[in-house]
Short mmCIF file of C-alpha atoms in Angstrom, two decimals:
data_model
loop_
_atom_site.label_atom_id
_atom_site.label_comp_id
_atom_site.label_asym_id
_atom_site.label_seq_id
_atom_site.Cartn_x
_atom_site.Cartn_y
_atom_site.Cartn_z
CA MET X 1 -14.57 16.54 -60.65
CA ALA X 2 -14.37 19.81 -59.00
CA ALA X 3 -11.45 21.24 -57.12
CA VAL X 4 -13.14 21.88 -53.60
CA THR X 5 -11.35 22.61 -49.82
CA ILE X 6 -11.92 20.55 -46.97
CA GLN X 7 -12.05 22.52 -43.71
CA ILE X 8 -10.48 20.23 -40.87
CA PRO X 9 -11.63 21.32 -37.54
CA GLU X 10 -8.59 22.10 -34.99
CA ALA X 11 -8.79 18.54 -32.80
CA LEU X 12 -7.86 16.83 -36.18
CA ARG X 13 -5.15 18.82 -37.60
CA GLN X 14 -2.99 16.64 -35.52
CA TYR X 15 -3.43 13.96 -38.22
CA CYS X 16 -2.59 15.77 -41.38
CA ALA X 17 0.52 17.89 -40.25
CA GLY X 18 -1.21 20.58 -38.83
CA ALA X 19 -3.22 21.69 -42.15
CA SER X 20 -6.68 23.65 -41.56
CA ALA X 21 -7.97 22.34 -45.28
CA LEU X 22 -6.93 20.14 -47.39
CA PRO X 23 -7.51 20.28 -51.01
CA VAL X 24 -9.38 17.58 -53.15
CA ALA X 25 -11.08 16.98 -56.22
CA ALA X 26 -14.25 15.76 -56.00
CA SER X 27 -17.65 15.51 -57.71
CA ASN X 28 -19.84 15.40 -54.45
CA VAL X 29 -19.56 15.09 -50.87
CA ARG X 30 -19.15 11.46 -51.06
CA SER X 31 -16.37 11.58 -53.37
CA ALA X 32 -14.31 14.24 -51.37
CA LEU X 33 -14.89 11.93 -48.60
CA GLU X 34 -13.19 9.27 -50.60
CA ALA X 35 -10.30 11.24 -51.44
CA LEU X 36 -9.90 11.99 -47.57
CA GLU X 37 -9.54 8.57 -46.88
CA ARG X 38 -6.89 7.95 -49.87
CA HIS X 39 -4.96 10.56 -49.00
CA HIS X 40 -5.28 11.05 -45.64
CA PRO X 41 -6.36 8.10 -43.81
CA SER X 42 -5.83 9.45 -40.32
CA VAL X 43 -8.10 11.86 -40.62
CA TYR X 44 -10.71 10.17 -42.09
CA ARG X 45 -10.66 7.57 -39.53
CA ASN X 46 -12.04 10.39 -37.13
CA VAL X 47 -14.76 11.63 -39.71
CA CYS X 48 -16.05 8.64 -40.88
CA ASP X 49 -16.90 4.95 -39.06
CA GLU X 50 -15.71 1.55 -40.74
CA THR X 51 -18.94 1.70 -42.29
CA GLY X 52 -18.16 4.75 -44.46
CA ALA X 53 -20.78 6.47 -42.46
CA VAL X 54 -20.19 9.98 -41.27
CA ARG X 55 -19.97 9.62 -37.43
CA HIS X 56 -22.72 10.45 -35.62
CA HIS X 57 -21.92 13.44 -33.72
CA LEU X 58 -19.98 15.61 -36.46
CA ALA X 59 -22.17 17.70 -38.93
CA VAL X 60 -20.57 18.03 -42.73
CA PHE X 61 -21.47 21.62 -44.81
CA VAL X 62 -20.99 22.63 -48.14
CA ASN X 63 -20.34 26.12 -47.95
CA LEU X 64 -22.80 27.42 -44.95
CA SER X 65 -25.34 24.49 -46.08
CA HIS X 66 -25.76 21.12 -43.49
CA VAL X 67 -25.39 18.63 -46.51
CA ARG X 68 -28.77 17.16 -44.63
CA ASP X 69 -30.62 19.89 -46.06
CA ARG X 70 -29.47 19.27 -49.29
CA SER X 71 -28.61 15.60 -50.33
CA GLY X 72 -26.65 14.36 -47.80
CA LEU X 73 -23.41 12.94 -49.04
CA ASP X 74 -24.81 12.79 -52.32
CA THR X 75 -24.63 17.04 -52.40
CA ALA X 76 -22.64 17.88 -55.58
CA LEU X 77 -19.84 20.00 -55.22
CA ALA X 78 -18.55 22.87 -57.68
CA PRO X 79 -15.21 23.90 -57.90
CA GLY X 80 -13.99 26.77 -55.37
CA ASP X 81 -16.82 25.04 -52.94
CA ILE X 82 -15.85 24.62 -49.10
CA VAL X 83 -16.33 21.29 -47.36
CA THR X 84 -16.56 22.12 -43.81
CA ILE X 85 -16.42 18.86 -40.79
CA LEU X 86 -17.72 20.41 -37.20
CA THR X 87 -18.83 18.73 -34.13
CA ALA X 88 -22.09 19.15 -33.75
CA VAL X 89 -23.86 20.70 -30.46
CA SER X 90 -23.80 17.55 -28.39
CA GLY X 91 -22.16 16.03 -25.28
CA GLY X 92 -22.61 17.12 -21.60
CA MET Q 1 13.33 3.54 -7.62
CA SER Q 2 11.26 2.18 -4.75
CA GLN Q 3 8.20 0.20 -5.84
CA ARG Q 4 5.25 2.54 -6.50
CA VAL Q 5 1.17 1.76 -6.55
CA ILE Q 6 -0.47 2.82 -9.59
CA LEU Q 7 -3.98 3.31 -10.10
CA THR Q 8 -5.96 4.39 -13.09
CA ILE Q 9 -8.85 6.12 -12.77
CA GLY Q 10 -11.27 6.01 -16.16
CA THR Q 11 -13.98 8.54 -15.96
CA LYS Q 12 -16.69 10.48 -18.25
CA LYS Q 13 -14.28 13.00 -18.88
CA GLY Q 14 -11.20 11.32 -19.33
CA LEU Q 15 -8.14 9.42 -17.19
CA PHE Q 16 -6.80 10.30 -14.27
CA VAL Q 17 -3.51 8.36 -12.48
CA ALA Q 18 -2.97 8.19 -9.07
CA GLU Q 19 0.50 7.49 -7.53
CA ALA Q 20 1.24 6.54 -3.92
CA PRO Q 21 4.41 4.71 -2.56
CA LYS Q 22 4.34 0.89 -1.82
CA ALA Q 23 2.55 1.79 1.99
CA ARG Q 24 -0.27 3.49 0.36
CA GLY Q 25 -0.12 6.66 2.54
CA ARG Q 26 -0.84 9.95 0.26
CA PHE Q 27 -2.11 9.13 -3.72
CA ALA Q 28 -0.85 12.28 -5.92
CA LEU Q 29 -3.31 12.68 -8.75
CA ARG Q 30 -2.78 13.41 -12.28
CA GLY Q 31 -4.75 14.23 -15.37
CA PRO Q 32 -7.19 14.02 -17.34
CA PHE Q 33 -5.71 12.51 -19.95
CA GLY Q 34 -7.78 12.32 -23.14
CA GLN Q 35 -9.77 15.68 -21.81
CA GLY Q 36 -13.39 15.33 -21.82
CA VAL Q 37 -13.39 11.87 -23.63
CA ALA Q 38 -15.26 8.67 -21.66
CA VAL Q 39 -12.40 5.91 -20.60
CA ASN Q 40 -14.07 2.36 -20.13
CA ALA Q 41 -11.02 0.40 -19.72
CA ALA Q 42 -7.33 0.35 -18.67
CA LEU Q 43 -4.59 -1.50 -18.11
CA VAL Q 44 -1.72 -1.36 -15.99
CA ASP Q 45 0.87 -3.39 -18.02
CA THR Q 46 3.75 -4.61 -15.98
CA ARG Q 47 5.29 -6.98 -18.12
CA GLY Q 48 8.81 -5.69 -18.67
CA THR Q 49 8.98 -2.15 -18.62
CA PRO Q 50 5.22 -0.97 -17.27
CA ARG Q 51 2.79 0.90 -19.65
CA VAL Q 52 -0.30 2.23 -19.28
CA LEU Q 53 -2.71 1.66 -21.80
CA ALA Q 54 -6.54 3.26 -21.62
CA SER Q 55 -9.39 3.07 -24.08
CA SER Q 56 -10.64 6.74 -25.07
CA CYS Q 57 -13.92 6.86 -26.27
CA ASN Q 58 -14.47 9.69 -28.04
CA ALA Q 59 -18.16 10.54 -29.33
CA PHE Q 60 -17.18 12.78 -31.86
CA PHE Q 61 -14.03 11.66 -33.52
CA GLY Q 62 -14.25 7.54 -32.40
CA MET Q 63 -12.10 5.15 -30.35
CA LYS Q 64 -8.27 5.33 -29.71
CA VAL Q 65 -6.41 3.87 -27.49
CA LEU Q 66 -3.71 5.82 -25.42
CA ARG Q 67 -0.43 4.53 -24.50
CA SER Q 68 1.83 5.77 -21.55
CA THR Q 69 5.50 4.55 -21.65
CA ASP Q 70 6.61 7.12 -18.11
CA LEU Q 71 3.80 5.34 -15.78
CA GLY Q 72 0.97 7.57 -16.81
CA LYS Q 73 2.48 11.20 -16.86
CA THR Q 74 1.95 11.36 -20.41
CA PHE Q 75 0.17 9.28 -23.06
CA LYS Q 76 0.05 9.09 -26.56
CA GLU Q 77 -2.50 7.51 -29.24
CA THR Q 78 -1.31 3.94 -30.43
CA LYS Q 79 -0.97 4.17 -34.41
CA SER Q 80 -4.48 2.32 -34.58
CA ALA Q 81 -7.39 1.48 -32.82
CA PRO Q 82 -9.28 -1.78 -33.01
CA ALA Q 83 -11.64 -1.38 -36.21
CA PHE Q 84 -14.03 -4.04 -37.90
CA PRO Q 85 -12.97 -4.88 -41.33
CA LYS Q 86 -14.51 -3.15 -44.35
CA GLY Q 87 -17.42 -4.74 -45.21
CA ASP Q 88 -18.81 -6.06 -41.94
CA GLY Q 89 -21.22 -3.73 -41.39
CA ARG Q 90 -20.67 -3.22 -37.81
CA ALA Q 91 -18.86 0.14 -36.44
CA LEU Q 92 -16.88 0.08 -33.01
CA ALA Q 93 -19.13 2.23 -30.54
CA ASN Q 94 -16.54 1.58 -27.05
CA ILE Q 95 -13.92 0.06 -25.95
CA TRP Q 96 -14.43 -2.30 -23.19
CA SER Q 97 -11.74 -4.20 -21.59
CA LEU Q 98 -7.62 -4.11 -22.33
CA GLU Q 99 -6.15 -7.20 -21.17
CA ALA Q 100 -2.21 -8.42 -21.70
CA GLY Q 101 -1.87 -11.39 -23.91
CA ALA Q 102 0.98 -14.29 -23.76
CA GLY Q 103 3.65 -12.63 -25.26
CA LYS Q 104 5.18 -9.22 -24.34
CA THR Q 105 3.84 -7.13 -26.21
CA ASP Q 106 0.29 -9.15 -27.09
CA LEU Q 107 -2.80 -7.23 -26.04
CA TRP Q 108 -6.27 -8.28 -26.00
CA CYS Q 109 -9.11 -5.99 -26.23
CA GLY Q 110 -13.07 -6.54 -25.91
CA VAL Q 111 -15.45 -3.61 -27.82
CA GLU Q 112 -19.28 -2.37 -28.63
CA PRO Q 113 -20.65 -4.07 -30.47
CA ALA Q 114 -19.34 -7.10 -28.85
CA ALA Q 115 -16.32 -8.21 -30.56
CA LEU Q 116 -12.67 -9.27 -29.75
CA PHE Q 117 -9.38 -8.03 -31.03
CA ARG Q 118 -5.79 -8.87 -30.83
CA SER Q 119 -2.53 -6.97 -31.15
CA GLU Q 120 0.86 -8.46 -31.33
CA ASP Q 121 2.74 -4.96 -31.32
CA GLY Q 122 1.53 -3.43 -28.04
CA GLY Q 123 -1.41 -1.59 -29.40
CA ASP Q 124 -0.29 -0.23 -32.12
CA SER Q 125 -2.03 -2.83 -35.13
CA TRP Q 126 -5.09 -4.90 -34.57
CA GLU Q 127 -6.58 -7.82 -35.70
CA MET Q 128 -10.47 -8.84 -35.19
CA VAL Q 129 -11.05 -12.33 -33.75
CA PRO Q 130 -13.33 -14.28 -36.11
CA GLY Q 131 -14.28 -17.01 -33.42
CA LEU Q 132 -15.80 -14.91 -31.18
CA SER Q 133 -16.30 -11.76 -33.19
CA ASN Q 134 -18.16 -13.73 -35.87
CA HIS Q 135 -19.77 -16.60 -33.90
CA GLU Q 136 -22.73 -17.62 -35.09
CA HIS Q 137 -24.48 -16.26 -32.09
CA ALA Q 138 -22.81 -12.80 -31.84
CA ARG Q 139 -25.89 -11.14 -34.49
CA LYS Q 140 -28.43 -12.83 -31.99
CA TRP Q 141 -26.61 -10.72 -29.12
CA GLN Q 142 -28.91 -7.93 -27.54
CA PRO Q 143 -27.37 -4.62 -26.06
CA GLY Q 144 -27.94 -4.24 -22.04
CA ALA Q 145 -28.26 -0.14 -21.04
CA GLY Q 146 -24.47 -0.25 -21.14
CA GLY Q 147 -24.30 -1.29 -24.49
CA LEU Q 148 -23.57 -4.70 -26.18
CA CYS Q 149 -20.08 -4.53 -24.65
CA LEU Q 150 -17.31 -7.73 -24.24
CA HIS Q 151 -16.60 -6.58 -20.93
CA THR Q 152 -14.12 -9.23 -19.90
CA ILE Q 153 -11.38 -11.12 -20.81
CA LEU Q 154 -9.58 -13.55 -18.50
CA ARG Q 155 -6.64 -15.67 -19.63
CA ASP Q 156 -5.07 -18.62 -18.42
CA GLY Q 157 -2.32 -19.70 -20.99
CA ASN Q 158 -4.20 -20.27 -24.03
CA ARG Q 159 -7.70 -20.94 -22.46
CA MET Q 160 -9.57 -17.99 -22.14
CA HIS Q 161 -13.29 -16.64 -20.65
CA LEU Q 162 -14.72 -13.82 -22.02
CA GLY Q 163 -17.91 -12.00 -20.29
CA ILE Q 164 -20.30 -10.48 -22.55
CA SER Q 165 -23.69 -8.62 -21.84
CA THR Q 166 -25.88 -9.42 -23.20
CA GLY Q 167 -24.41 -12.15 -24.43
CA GLY Q 168 -23.27 -14.52 -21.52
CA HIS Q 169 -20.19 -16.41 -20.41
CA TYR Q 170 -17.92 -17.71 -23.78
CA SER Q 171 -14.75 -19.85 -23.05
CA SER Q 172 -12.09 -21.01 -25.46
CA GLU Q 173 -9.28 -23.46 -25.00
CA ASP Q 174 -7.24 -22.24 -27.55
CA GLY Q 175 -8.10 -18.53 -27.98
CA THR Q 176 -9.72 -18.95 -31.39
CA THR Q 177 -12.59 -20.79 -30.68
CA PHE Q 178 -15.29 -19.84 -28.34
CA THR Q 179 -18.39 -21.74 -26.97
CA ALA Q 180 -20.84 -20.48 -25.19
CA SER Q 181 -20.84 -21.95 -21.71
CA ASN Q 182 -23.63 -20.90 -19.34
CA ARG Q 183 -25.07 -23.79 -17.56
CA GLY Q 184 -26.39 -22.23 -14.63
CA ILE Q 185 -26.18 -18.83 -15.78
CA GLY Q 186 -30.24 -17.29 -15.51
CA ALA Q 187 -31.78 -14.65 -17.62
CA GLY Q 188 -34.95 -13.31 -16.04
CA PHE Q 189 -35.81 -11.02 -18.67
CA VAL Q 190 -36.01 -13.65 -21.33
CA PRO Q 191 -39.01 -16.48 -21.04
CA ASP Q 192 -36.28 -19.27 -20.69
CA PRO Q 193 -34.43 -18.23 -17.57
CA PHE Q 194 -31.78 -20.74 -18.34
CA PRO Q 195 -30.90 -19.98 -22.35
CA GLU Q 196 -28.05 -21.21 -24.29
CA PHE Q 197 -26.77 -17.78 -24.51
CA GLY Q 198 -27.93 -14.53 -24.01
CA GLN Q 199 -27.23 -13.87 -20.19
CA CYS Q 200 -26.40 -10.42 -19.29
CA VAL Q 201 -23.31 -11.36 -17.44
CA HIS Q 202 -21.95 -8.07 -16.03
CA LYS Q 203 -18.48 -9.43 -14.46
CA ILE Q 204 -16.03 -12.34 -14.30
CA ALA Q 205 -13.27 -13.08 -11.96
CA ARG Q 206 -11.03 -15.17 -10.97
CA HIS Q 207 -7.96 -16.13 -9.06
CA ARG Q 208 -4.82 -16.41 -11.16
CA ASP Q 209 -3.45 -19.59 -9.62
CA ALA Q 210 -7.02 -21.12 -9.35
CA PRO Q 211 -7.95 -21.27 -13.00
CA ALA Q 212 -10.67 -23.59 -12.83
CA ARG Q 213 -12.44 -21.38 -9.97
CA LEU Q 214 -14.53 -18.64 -11.31
CA TYR Q 215 -16.80 -16.01 -9.91
CA MET Q 216 -19.23 -14.03 -11.95
CA GLN Q 217 -21.50 -10.59 -11.18
CA ASN Q 218 -24.59 -11.69 -13.26
CA HIS Q 219 -27.74 -9.84 -13.33
CA GLY Q 220 -29.62 -10.30 -10.74
CA GLY Q 221 -32.60 -8.57 -8.95
CA PHE Q 222 -34.83 -10.61 -10.33
CA PRO Q 223 -37.90 -11.67 -7.13
CA GLU Q 224 -38.38 -14.52 -8.32
CA HIS Q 225 -34.92 -15.99 -9.34
CA PRO Q 226 -32.74 -14.71 -6.13
CA ASP Q 227 -30.34 -16.89 -6.81
CA PHE Q 228 -29.29 -15.40 -10.41
CA GLY Q 229 -26.96 -12.75 -9.40
CA VAL Q 230 -23.92 -13.81 -7.65
CA LEU Q 231 -22.37 -17.25 -9.24
CA ARG Q 232 -19.41 -19.60 -8.96
CA SER Q 233 -18.13 -22.15 -11.41
CA ASP Q 234 -15.15 -24.72 -10.34
CA ASP Q 235 -15.04 -26.21 -13.30
CA HIS Q 236 -13.45 -23.59 -15.90
CA GLY Q 237 -17.17 -22.02 -16.44
CA ARG Q 238 -18.85 -25.34 -17.96
CA THR Q 239 -21.78 -25.19 -14.59
CA TRP Q 240 -22.36 -22.05 -12.52
CA ARG Q 241 -24.14 -22.07 -9.10
CA SER Q 242 -25.37 -19.36 -7.06
CA ILE Q 243 -23.69 -18.32 -4.32
CA ALA Q 244 -25.92 -15.11 -3.40
CA LYS Q 245 -27.23 -16.32 -0.03
CA GLY Q 246 -26.85 -14.12 2.46
CA LEU Q 247 -26.66 -10.77 0.67
CA PRO Q 248 -28.65 -7.90 0.61
CA SER Q 249 -29.60 -7.91 -3.13
CA ASP Q 250 -27.74 -10.44 -5.65
CA PHE Q 251 -28.17 -7.28 -8.39
CA GLY Q 252 -24.29 -5.49 -8.94
CA PHE Q 253 -21.90 -5.07 -11.40
CA PRO Q 254 -18.12 -5.57 -9.77
CA ILE Q 255 -16.72 -8.72 -8.73
CA VAL Q 256 -13.23 -9.14 -7.05
CA VAL Q 257 -11.07 -11.80 -5.96
CA HIS Q 258 -8.53 -11.67 -3.23
CA PRO Q 259 -4.84 -11.89 -4.99
CA GLU Q 260 -3.18 -14.30 -2.33
CA ASN Q 261 -6.98 -16.27 -1.39
CA ALA Q 262 -8.94 -17.83 -4.29
CA ASP Q 263 -11.61 -18.14 -1.28
CA THR Q 264 -11.92 -14.78 -0.81
CA VAL Q 265 -14.31 -12.56 -2.83
CA TYR Q 266 -15.83 -9.41 -2.96
CA VAL Q 267 -19.12 -7.92 -4.09
CA MET Q 268 -20.91 -4.52 -3.90
CA PRO Q 269 -24.57 -4.96 -3.67
CA LEU Q 270 -26.68 -2.84 -5.16
CA GLU Q 271 -30.83 -2.48 -5.17
CA ALA Q 272 -31.89 -3.52 -8.72
CA PRO Q 273 -34.86 -1.23 -9.43
CA THR Q 274 -32.07 2.21 -8.81
CA ARG Q 275 -28.51 0.54 -9.17
CA THR Q 276 -27.96 2.00 -5.80
CA CYS Q 277 -26.27 1.27 -2.58
CA PRO Q 278 -29.18 -0.67 -0.36
CA GLY Q 279 -30.75 2.20 1.82
CA GLY Q 280 -28.08 5.06 0.97
CA ALA Q 281 -25.88 3.01 2.71
CA PRO Q 282 -22.64 1.64 0.64
CA ALA Q 283 -20.95 -1.41 1.81
CA VAL Q 284 -18.79 -3.91 0.43
CA TRP Q 285 -19.51 -7.26 1.15
CA ARG Q 286 -16.76 -9.96 1.40
CA SER Q 287 -16.64 -13.74 1.58
CA GLU Q 288 -14.05 -15.88 2.97
CA ASN Q 289 -15.15 -18.92 1.96
CA GLY Q 290 -15.77 -19.11 -1.68
CA GLY Q 291 -19.45 -17.53 -0.97
CA ASP Q 292 -21.00 -19.94 1.54
CA SER Q 293 -21.31 -16.95 3.89
CA TRP Q 294 -21.04 -13.38 3.36
CA LYS Q 295 -19.47 -10.36 5.85
CA ARG Q 296 -20.34 -6.69 5.38
CA LEU Q 297 -17.78 -4.18 4.98
CA ALA Q 298 -18.29 -0.38 5.68
CA ARG Q 299 -16.28 0.82 8.53
CA GLY Q 300 -15.38 4.59 7.51
CA LEU Q 301 -17.91 4.29 4.25
CA PRO Q 302 -20.93 6.94 4.65
CA LYS Q 303 -24.06 5.24 6.45
CA LYS Q 304 -26.75 7.45 5.16
CA ALA Q 305 -27.72 9.29 1.80
CA SER Q 306 -25.50 8.02 -0.49
CA TYR Q 307 -27.07 6.58 -4.09
CA PHE Q 308 -24.00 6.02 -6.31
CA THR Q 309 -23.63 2.91 -8.54
CA ILE Q 310 -20.37 1.23 -8.95
CA LEU Q 311 -20.02 0.07 -12.29
CA ARG Q 312 -18.73 -2.92 -13.61
CA ASP Q 313 -14.65 -2.25 -13.79
CA ALA Q 314 -14.80 0.55 -11.02
CA MET Q 315 -13.80 -2.08 -8.08
CA THR Q 316 -10.19 -3.72 -7.89
CA ILE Q 317 -7.73 -4.78 -4.90
CA ASP Q 318 -4.00 -4.27 -5.37
CA GLU Q 319 -1.38 -7.05 -4.49
CA VAL Q 320 0.51 -5.37 -1.87
CA ALA Q 321 0.68 -7.45 1.70
CA SER Q 322 -3.22 -6.63 3.24
CA PRO Q 323 -4.12 -5.54 -0.10
CA ALA Q 324 -6.33 -2.84 -0.28
CA LEU Q 325 -9.51 -2.64 -2.39
CA TYR Q 326 -10.53 0.62 -4.02
CA PHE Q 327 -13.71 1.15 -5.94
CA GLY Q 328 -15.14 4.29 -7.72
CA THR Q 329 -18.42 5.82 -7.70
CA THR Q 330 -20.62 7.53 -10.52
CA THR Q 331 -20.50 10.39 -8.17
CA GLY Q 332 -17.04 11.16 -8.38
CA GLN Q 333 -15.28 9.33 -5.42
CA LEU Q 334 -12.83 6.97 -5.52
CA TRP Q 335 -12.84 5.14 -2.04
CA ILE Q 336 -9.82 2.69 -0.76
CA GLY Q 337 -10.77 -0.02 1.69
CA ARG Q 338 -7.47 -0.73 3.60
CA ASP Q 339 -6.69 -4.14 5.39
CA GLY Q 340 -8.84 -6.06 2.53
CA GLY Q 341 -11.72 -3.65 3.02
CA GLU Q 342 -11.96 -3.41 6.69
CA GLU Q 343 -11.52 0.11 6.77
CA TRP Q 344 -12.55 2.97 4.17
CA SER Q 345 -11.53 6.19 3.90
CA CYS Q 346 -12.62 8.55 0.62
CA LEU Q 347 -8.88 9.57 -1.72
CA PHE Q 348 -10.61 11.82 -3.94
CA ASP Q 349 -14.01 13.17 -3.52
CA SER Q 350 -14.94 15.33 -6.68
CA LEU Q 351 -13.99 13.67 -10.06
CA PRO Q 352 -15.81 13.03 -12.91
CA PRO Q 353 -18.35 9.79 -12.87
CA ILE Q 354 -16.04 7.17 -12.42
CA HIS Q 355 -16.05 4.24 -15.21
CA CYS Q 356 -13.34 1.75 -14.49
CA VAL Q 357 -10.30 1.56 -11.60
CA LYS Q 358 -7.20 -0.80 -12.25
CA VAL Q 359 -4.37 -1.16 -10.02
CA ALA Q 360 -0.98 -2.22 -9.96
CA VAL Q 361 2.25 -1.93 -7.84
CA VAL Q 362 5.47 -1.21 -10.25
#
């Protein structure tokens, strides 16, 4: 397990007492999201649907890389990595 | 405080609330609440202290239920929204209906993909109703253009009627076990024109004091089946028959019943290919004899060049003496039809596309 940080978008900070970043211990993105579900379930429900999938219009990055360009939710995490959740470019 | 008329207007960009004295002279608009997020369902719950509830269908962060205890001046999210159980495999895509239940804080909720949820605490916690949500037909229902949505929930004591697009009409005597009840409801998009289930029901309505009488706007507009679209049942939905004769089109989305007369029913016919007003001239059509004949109501409405759509939940009627109809358009206009639709005027002309309109006197 690596000590990493999940960056929380502004719109979701109301679900974690205003925190902009949450520290978790995780070996990959999937386990980081599982940690989010355990410790901050209200935030998690906004990020993932009932099947565990990241919501369609959200993007997850590890440092500067979109996880789709690496190994998706299996993307490995190293100590100090930053997992960033952002709203995708979509809407209308 | 004197009685007020409260309108909720769910749009593509959030919820608006309009309020007027009972005479309905001038409506004051507030909102949008849940800015930027589609609102497909709302409920003005007049049991006890009035509450306004609305779905907030956030494409980014998922579904929420908004609740107001001050007549729609402020809203907060309830503690949770409906969600499928872990392992179910389905994920909530939209909330399409919110209705009051039997108890003071009971609520029912219809969602996409089509499933039914119930709350006993005013919307803070929700449980899926397996009798409908895991019905043996459930995995065979198919989405229509609007998605696979459970959009209509009608209650008469423990008896319930549900409308699903595209699934059909389901009824229940106890609110737990549901049966497909589609005899006479056509489907012009499958080889068997009268299947057991799978019809594209657009909306069901009834008068609260005449529970055996149901009206349905079904998916019509099939030239070879001109009698599929507007239907009536007089036996709690066991059998249905066409009442479309005399309408310019049997295609449409909403259907509304007069609050004082179960024989008076309103539809908004649309051209089937475009889902817009026939000839660009919008009109509500009223029957005062249960659908035997229809009258066009268009005084005050545009006479040409109006090609909007009125969605399934975007027309309603209030319960003031000589009730007013209201409809919202996909081009963002909210119209009021005073004196039962005899005289129309536009209350608001530049809202976002309107998904649903509900009204109550509080």
